[in-house]
Coordinates of C-alpha atoms in Angstrom, one line a residue:
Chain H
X1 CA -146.3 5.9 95.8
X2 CA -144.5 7.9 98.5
X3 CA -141.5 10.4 97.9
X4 CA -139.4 11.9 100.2
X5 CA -136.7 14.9 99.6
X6 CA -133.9 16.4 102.0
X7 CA -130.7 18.2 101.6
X8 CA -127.8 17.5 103.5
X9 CA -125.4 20.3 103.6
X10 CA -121.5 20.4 104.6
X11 CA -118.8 22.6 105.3
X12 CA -115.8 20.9 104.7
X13 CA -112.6 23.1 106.1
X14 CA -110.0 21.4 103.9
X15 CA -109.9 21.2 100.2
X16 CA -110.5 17.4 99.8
X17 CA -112.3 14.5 102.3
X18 CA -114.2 11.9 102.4
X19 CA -116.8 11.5 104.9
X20 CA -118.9 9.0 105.9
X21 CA -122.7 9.9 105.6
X22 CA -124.2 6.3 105.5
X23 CA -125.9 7.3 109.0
X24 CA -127.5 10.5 107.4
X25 CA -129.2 8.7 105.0
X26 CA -130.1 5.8 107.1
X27 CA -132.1 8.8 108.9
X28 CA -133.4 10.2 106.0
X29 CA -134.8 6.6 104.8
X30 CA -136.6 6.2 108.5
X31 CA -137.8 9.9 108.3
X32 CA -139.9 8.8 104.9
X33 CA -141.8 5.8 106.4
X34 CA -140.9 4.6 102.8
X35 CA -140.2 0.4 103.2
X36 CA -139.3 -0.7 99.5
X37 CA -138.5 1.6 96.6
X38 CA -135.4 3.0 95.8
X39 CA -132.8 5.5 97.3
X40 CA -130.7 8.5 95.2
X41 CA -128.5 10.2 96.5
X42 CA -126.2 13.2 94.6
X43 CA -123.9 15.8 95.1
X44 CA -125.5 18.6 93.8
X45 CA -122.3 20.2 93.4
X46 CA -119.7 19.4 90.3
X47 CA -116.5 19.3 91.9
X48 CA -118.2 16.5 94.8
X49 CA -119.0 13.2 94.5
X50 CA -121.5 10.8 96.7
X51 CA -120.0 7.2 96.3
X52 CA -120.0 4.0 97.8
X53 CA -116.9 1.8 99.1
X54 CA -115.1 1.2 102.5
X55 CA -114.7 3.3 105.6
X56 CA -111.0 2.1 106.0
X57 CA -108.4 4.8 106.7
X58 CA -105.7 3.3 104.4
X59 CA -107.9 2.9 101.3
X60 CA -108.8 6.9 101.5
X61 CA -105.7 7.7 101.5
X62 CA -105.4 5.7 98.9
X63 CA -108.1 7.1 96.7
X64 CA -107.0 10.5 97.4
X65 CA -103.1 9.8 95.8
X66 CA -104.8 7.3 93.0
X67 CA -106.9 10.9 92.4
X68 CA -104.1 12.9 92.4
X69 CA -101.9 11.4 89.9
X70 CA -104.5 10.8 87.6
X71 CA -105.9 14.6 87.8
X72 CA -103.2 16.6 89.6
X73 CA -104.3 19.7 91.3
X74 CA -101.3 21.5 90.0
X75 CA -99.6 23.0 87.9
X76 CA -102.9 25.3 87.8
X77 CA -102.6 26.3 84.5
X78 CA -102.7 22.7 82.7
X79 CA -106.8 23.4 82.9
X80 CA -108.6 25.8 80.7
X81 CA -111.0 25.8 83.0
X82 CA -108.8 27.6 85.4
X83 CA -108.4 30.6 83.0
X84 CA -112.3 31.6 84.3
X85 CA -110.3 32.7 87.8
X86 CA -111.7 28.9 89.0
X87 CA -108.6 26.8 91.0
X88 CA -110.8 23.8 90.6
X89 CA -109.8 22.1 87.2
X90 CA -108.5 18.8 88.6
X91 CA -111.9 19.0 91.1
X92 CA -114.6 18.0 88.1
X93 CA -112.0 15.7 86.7
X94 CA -111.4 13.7 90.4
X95 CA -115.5 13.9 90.8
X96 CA -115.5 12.4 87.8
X97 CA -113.8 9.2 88.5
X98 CA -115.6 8.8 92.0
X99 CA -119.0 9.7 90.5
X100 CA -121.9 11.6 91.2
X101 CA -124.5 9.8 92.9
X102 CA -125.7 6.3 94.0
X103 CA -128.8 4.7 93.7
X104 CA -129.6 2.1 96.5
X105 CA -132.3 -0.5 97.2
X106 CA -134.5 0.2 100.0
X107 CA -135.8 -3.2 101.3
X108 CA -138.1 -3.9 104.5
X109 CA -137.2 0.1 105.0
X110 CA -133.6 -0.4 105.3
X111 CA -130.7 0.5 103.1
X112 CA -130.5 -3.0 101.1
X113 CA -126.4 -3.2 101.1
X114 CA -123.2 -5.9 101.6
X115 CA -121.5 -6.2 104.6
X116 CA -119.3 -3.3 103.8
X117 CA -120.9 -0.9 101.6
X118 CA -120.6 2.6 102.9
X119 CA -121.7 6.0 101.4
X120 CA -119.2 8.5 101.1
X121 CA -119.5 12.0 100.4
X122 CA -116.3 13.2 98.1
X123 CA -115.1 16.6 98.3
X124 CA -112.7 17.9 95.9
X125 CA -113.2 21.6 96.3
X126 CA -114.4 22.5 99.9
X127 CA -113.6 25.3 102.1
X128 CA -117.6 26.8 101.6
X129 CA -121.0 25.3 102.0
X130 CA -122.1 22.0 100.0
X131 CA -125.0 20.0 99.6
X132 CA -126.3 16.5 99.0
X133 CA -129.6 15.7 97.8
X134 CA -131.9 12.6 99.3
X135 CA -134.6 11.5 97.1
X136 CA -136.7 8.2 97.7
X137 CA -139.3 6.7 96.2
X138 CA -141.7 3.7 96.9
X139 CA -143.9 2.8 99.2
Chain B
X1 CA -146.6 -0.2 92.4
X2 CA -144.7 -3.8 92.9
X3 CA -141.2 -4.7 93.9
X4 CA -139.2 -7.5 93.1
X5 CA -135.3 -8.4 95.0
X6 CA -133.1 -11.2 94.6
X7 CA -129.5 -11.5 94.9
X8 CA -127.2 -13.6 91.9
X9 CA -124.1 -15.4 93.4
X10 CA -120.6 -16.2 91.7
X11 CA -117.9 -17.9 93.0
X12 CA -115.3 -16.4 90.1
X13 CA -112.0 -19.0 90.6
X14 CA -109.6 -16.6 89.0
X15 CA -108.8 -12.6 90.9
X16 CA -110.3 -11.0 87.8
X17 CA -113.2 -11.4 85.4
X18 CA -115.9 -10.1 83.1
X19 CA -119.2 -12.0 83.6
X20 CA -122.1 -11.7 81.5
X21 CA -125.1 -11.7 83.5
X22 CA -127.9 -10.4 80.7
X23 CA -129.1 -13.5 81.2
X24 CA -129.9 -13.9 84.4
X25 CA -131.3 -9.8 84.8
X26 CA -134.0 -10.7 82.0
X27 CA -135.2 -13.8 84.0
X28 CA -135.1 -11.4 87.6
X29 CA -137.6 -8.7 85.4
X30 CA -139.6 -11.7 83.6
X31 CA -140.2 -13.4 87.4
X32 CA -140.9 -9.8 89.1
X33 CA -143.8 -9.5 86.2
X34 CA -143.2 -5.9 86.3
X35 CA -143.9 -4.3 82.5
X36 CA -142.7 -0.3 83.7
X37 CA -140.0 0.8 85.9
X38 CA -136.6 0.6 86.9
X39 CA -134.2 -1.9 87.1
X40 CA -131.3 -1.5 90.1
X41 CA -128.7 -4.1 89.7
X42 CA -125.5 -3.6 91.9
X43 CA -122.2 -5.1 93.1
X44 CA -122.6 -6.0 97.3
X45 CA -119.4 -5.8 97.3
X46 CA -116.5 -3.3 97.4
X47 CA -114.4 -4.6 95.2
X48 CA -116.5 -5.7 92.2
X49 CA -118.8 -3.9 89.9
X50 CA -121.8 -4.5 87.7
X51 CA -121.4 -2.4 84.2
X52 CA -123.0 -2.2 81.1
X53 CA -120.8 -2.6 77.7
X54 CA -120.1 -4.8 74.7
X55 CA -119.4 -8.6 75.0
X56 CA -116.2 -8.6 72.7
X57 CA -113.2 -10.5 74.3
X58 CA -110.8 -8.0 72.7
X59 CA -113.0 -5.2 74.4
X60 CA -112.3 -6.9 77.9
X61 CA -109.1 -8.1 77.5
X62 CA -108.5 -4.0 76.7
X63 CA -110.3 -3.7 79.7
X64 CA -108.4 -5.4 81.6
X65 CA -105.1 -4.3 80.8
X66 CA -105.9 -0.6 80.9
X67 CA -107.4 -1.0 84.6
X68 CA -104.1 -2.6 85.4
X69 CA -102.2 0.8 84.2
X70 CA -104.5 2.9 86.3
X71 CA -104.5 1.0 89.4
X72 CA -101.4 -2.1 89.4
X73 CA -101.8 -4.9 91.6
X74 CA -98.0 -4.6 92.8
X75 CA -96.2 -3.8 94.5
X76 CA -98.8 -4.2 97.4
X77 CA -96.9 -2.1 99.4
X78 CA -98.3 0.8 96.7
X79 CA -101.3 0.3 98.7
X80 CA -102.1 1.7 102.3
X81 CA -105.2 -0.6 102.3
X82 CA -103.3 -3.9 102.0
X83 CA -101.6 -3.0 105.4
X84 CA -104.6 -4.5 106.8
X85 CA -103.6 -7.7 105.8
X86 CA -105.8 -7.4 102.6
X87 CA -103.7 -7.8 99.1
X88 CA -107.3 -6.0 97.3
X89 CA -106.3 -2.2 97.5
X90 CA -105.8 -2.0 93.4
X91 CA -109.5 -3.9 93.3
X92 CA -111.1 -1.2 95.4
X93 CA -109.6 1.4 92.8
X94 CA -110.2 -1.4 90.0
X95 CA -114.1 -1.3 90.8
X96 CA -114.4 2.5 91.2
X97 CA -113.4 2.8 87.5
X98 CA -116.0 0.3 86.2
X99 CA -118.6 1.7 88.8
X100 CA -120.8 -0.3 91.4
X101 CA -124.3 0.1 89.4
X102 CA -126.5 0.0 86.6
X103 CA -130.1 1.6 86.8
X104 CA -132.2 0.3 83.4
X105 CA -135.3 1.3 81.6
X106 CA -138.0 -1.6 81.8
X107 CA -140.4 -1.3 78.6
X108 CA -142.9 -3.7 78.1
X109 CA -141.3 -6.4 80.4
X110 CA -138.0 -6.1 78.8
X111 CA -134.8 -4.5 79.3
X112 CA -134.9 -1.1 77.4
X113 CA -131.7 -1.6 75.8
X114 CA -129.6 -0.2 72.9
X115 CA -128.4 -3.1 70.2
X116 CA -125.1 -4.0 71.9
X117 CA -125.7 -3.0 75.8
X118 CA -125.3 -6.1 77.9
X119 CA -124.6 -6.4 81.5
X120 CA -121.4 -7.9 83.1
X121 CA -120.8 -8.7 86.2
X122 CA -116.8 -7.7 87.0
X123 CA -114.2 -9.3 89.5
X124 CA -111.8 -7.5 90.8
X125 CA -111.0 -9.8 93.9
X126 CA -112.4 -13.1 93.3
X127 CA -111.7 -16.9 94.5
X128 CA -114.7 -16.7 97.1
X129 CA -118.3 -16.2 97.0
X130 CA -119.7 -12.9 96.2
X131 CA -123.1 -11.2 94.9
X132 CA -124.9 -9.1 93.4
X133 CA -128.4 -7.8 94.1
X134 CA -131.6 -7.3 91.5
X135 CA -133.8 -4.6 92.4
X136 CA -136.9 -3.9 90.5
X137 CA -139.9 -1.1 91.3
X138 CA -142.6 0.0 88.8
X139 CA -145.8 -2.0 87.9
Chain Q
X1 CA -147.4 5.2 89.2
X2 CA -146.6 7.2 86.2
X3 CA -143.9 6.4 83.4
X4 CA -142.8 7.9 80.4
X5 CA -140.2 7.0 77.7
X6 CA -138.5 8.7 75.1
X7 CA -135.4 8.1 72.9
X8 CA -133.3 11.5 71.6
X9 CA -131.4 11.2 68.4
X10 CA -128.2 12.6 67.7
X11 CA -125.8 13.1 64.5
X12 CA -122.7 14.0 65.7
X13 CA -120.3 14.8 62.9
X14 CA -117.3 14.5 64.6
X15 CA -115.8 11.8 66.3
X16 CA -116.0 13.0 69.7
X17 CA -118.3 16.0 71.3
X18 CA -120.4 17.2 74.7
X19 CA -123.7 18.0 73.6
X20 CA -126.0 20.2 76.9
X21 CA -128.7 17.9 76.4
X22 CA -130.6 20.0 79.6
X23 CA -133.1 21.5 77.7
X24 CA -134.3 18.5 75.8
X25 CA -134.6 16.5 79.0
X26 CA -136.7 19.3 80.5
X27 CA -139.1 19.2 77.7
X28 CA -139.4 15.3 78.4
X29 CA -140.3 16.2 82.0
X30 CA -143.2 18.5 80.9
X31 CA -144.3 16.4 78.1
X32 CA -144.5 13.6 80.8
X33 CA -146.6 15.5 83.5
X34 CA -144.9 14.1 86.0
X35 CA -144.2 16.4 89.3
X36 CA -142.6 13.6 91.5
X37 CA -140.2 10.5 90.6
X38 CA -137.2 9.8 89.4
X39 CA -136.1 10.5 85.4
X40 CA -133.1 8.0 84.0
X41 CA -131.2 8.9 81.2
X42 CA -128.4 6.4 79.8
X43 CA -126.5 6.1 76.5
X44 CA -128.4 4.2 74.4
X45 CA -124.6 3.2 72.7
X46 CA -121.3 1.4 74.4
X47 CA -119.2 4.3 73.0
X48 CA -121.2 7.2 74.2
X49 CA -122.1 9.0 77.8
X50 CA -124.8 10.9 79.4
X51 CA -123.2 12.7 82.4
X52 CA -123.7 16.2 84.8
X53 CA -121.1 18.6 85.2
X54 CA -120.7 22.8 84.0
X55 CA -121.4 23.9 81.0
X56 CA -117.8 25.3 80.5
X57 CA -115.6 25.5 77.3
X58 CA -112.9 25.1 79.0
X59 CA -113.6 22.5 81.1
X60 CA -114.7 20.5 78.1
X61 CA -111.4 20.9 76.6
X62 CA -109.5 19.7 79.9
X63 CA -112.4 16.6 79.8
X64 CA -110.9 15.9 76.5
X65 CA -107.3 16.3 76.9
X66 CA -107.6 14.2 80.0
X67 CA -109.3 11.0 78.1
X68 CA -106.7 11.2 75.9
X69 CA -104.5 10.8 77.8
X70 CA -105.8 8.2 80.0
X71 CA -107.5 5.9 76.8
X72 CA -105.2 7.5 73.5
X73 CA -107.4 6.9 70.4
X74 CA -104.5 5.9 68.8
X75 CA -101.6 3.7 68.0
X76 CA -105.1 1.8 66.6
X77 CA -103.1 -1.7 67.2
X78 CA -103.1 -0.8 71.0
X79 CA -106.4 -2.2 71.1
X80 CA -107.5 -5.5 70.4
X81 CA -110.8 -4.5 70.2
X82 CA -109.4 -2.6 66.9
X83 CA -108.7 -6.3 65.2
X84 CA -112.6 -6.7 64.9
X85 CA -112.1 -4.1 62.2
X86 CA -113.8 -1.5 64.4
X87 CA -111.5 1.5 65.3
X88 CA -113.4 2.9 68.9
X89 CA -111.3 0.8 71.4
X90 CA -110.7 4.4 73.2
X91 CA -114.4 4.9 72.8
X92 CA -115.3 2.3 74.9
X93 CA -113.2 3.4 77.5
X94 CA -113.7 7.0 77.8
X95 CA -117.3 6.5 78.2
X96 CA -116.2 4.1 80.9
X97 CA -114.6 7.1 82.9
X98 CA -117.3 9.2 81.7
X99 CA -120.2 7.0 82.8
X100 CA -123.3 5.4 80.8
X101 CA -126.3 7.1 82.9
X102 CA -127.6 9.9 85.3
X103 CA -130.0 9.3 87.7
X104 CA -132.2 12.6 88.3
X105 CA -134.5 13.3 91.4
X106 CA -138.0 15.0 90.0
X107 CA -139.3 17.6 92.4
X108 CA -142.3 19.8 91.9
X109 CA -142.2 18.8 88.1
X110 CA -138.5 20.2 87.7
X111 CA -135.1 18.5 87.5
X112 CA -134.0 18.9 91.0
X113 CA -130.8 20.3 90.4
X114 CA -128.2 22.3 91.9
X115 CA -126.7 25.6 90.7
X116 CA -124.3 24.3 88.1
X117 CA -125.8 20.7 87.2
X118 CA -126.0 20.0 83.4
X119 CA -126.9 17.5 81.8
X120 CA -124.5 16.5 78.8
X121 CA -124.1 13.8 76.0
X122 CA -121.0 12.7 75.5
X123 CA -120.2 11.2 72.0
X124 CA -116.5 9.6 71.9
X125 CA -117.2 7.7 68.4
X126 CA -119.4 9.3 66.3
X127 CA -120.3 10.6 62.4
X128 CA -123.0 8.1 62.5
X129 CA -126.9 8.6 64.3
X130 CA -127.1 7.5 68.1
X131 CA -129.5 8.0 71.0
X132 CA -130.4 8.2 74.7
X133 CA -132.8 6.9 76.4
X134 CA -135.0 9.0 78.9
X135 CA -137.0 7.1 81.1
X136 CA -139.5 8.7 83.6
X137 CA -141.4 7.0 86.8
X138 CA -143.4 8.8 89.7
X139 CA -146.5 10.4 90.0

């Protein structure tokens, strides 16, 4: 059995995007030699999310209102969690709904996916240095 | 270590559904012949999920109606997305929700499973042909 | 290829709680000796989670205001679920938001984990014993 393991890091200058990292992994899986197994991939951060869906411009924006009204940003003080000096209540809730991680099928060493399955990383709290985390296994 | 990959087909005829696949999952892991190891099983597309819960119609019909409060199907023009020409922009959201994957335990050749976990296949955008894939590593 | 499988038992003696369940994975990864993989935990129950965010009181509190709000646990009748005598319609849905399983990356025999990542069971229909699943593979 092979493993592989990178980090990806981002700085993301606005409080909330979504970016398209399905090329960075794609990398990652040709990096590990690693032709079937499986494929993780997690925010290691709690107010981010890695998730899988469409790279179309309307459906972001979308997502981000859908987000919005269903975990507001503000009023600030409708989350305890905000008394601990934090702004980022509505952050783990909106992570939350888009998810941590995906696991993918690696097949004949490439990611195993429909015709329009992208991987997005989700971030609800930017402005300062983030990660994702690659793992594969197989062979 | 083995692998084992096949992709289930429906052609649902109505926009929405629950679909119990169990079935078909335990004859993917009986045909694989794999005893240990994980069990990826995942929508291919964007706007349909695979999910683990109980098969109770009340259950779905709650299902259902509550993912119809979060994310309506009209007005379409609620929807960036369906600017495209697409009428799916609540089944995008719809999906999210219910999530795109289920990773499961395989123990002794069977699916590790609690007394009431079964595995449904969900529609959010149906009438046409669609899948789902069955990915199986361990040994 | 190495697995391991365990199931952890809970009594919860309320109906709804997030139990840090970190420590009790972590002894699973030692007991299991293995350094490099990937480690599954799910809800072994339809009702329940297993899911990463902070170990924060008051984020807890906003978790819990929130799925109220989004799946009330009552007017009872709001759920036809509920006319099967049962009374955990809302539980089945708040786990839904909540999620059934983490996926973990195993690196050098730890959980590969950023800063903040917890690992939590999330009971939403309890006073009754329940378990998770922990499921190991790797080398």
């Amino acid at each position: 059995m092979k493993t592989y393991r990178k980090e990806i890091w981002f700085d993301i200058p606005l409080r909330r995007e979504f970016r398209n990292i399905t090329h960075e992994i794609e990398g990652c899986l040709r990096d590990s030699g690693i032709k079937e197994g499986l494929l993780l991939c997690n925010a290691m951060h709690i107010t981010a999310s890695v998730f899988i869906n469409d790279d179309e411009r309307g459906l972001h924006h979308d997502f981000e209102r859908w987000l919005e009204g269903l975990a507001p940003h503000e009023p600030l003080s409708d989350y305890q969690h905000n008394n601990t000096g934090e702004d980022n209540g509505d952050a783990h809730l909106k992570r939350t709904v888009m998810g941590r991680e995906v696991v993918v099928a690696v097949t004949d060493g490439k990611l195993d996916f429909g015709p329009w399955e992208q991987i997005f990383y989700g971030e609800f709290d930017g402005r300062r240095r983030k990660r994702v985390l690659v793992k594969i296994i197989g062979e």
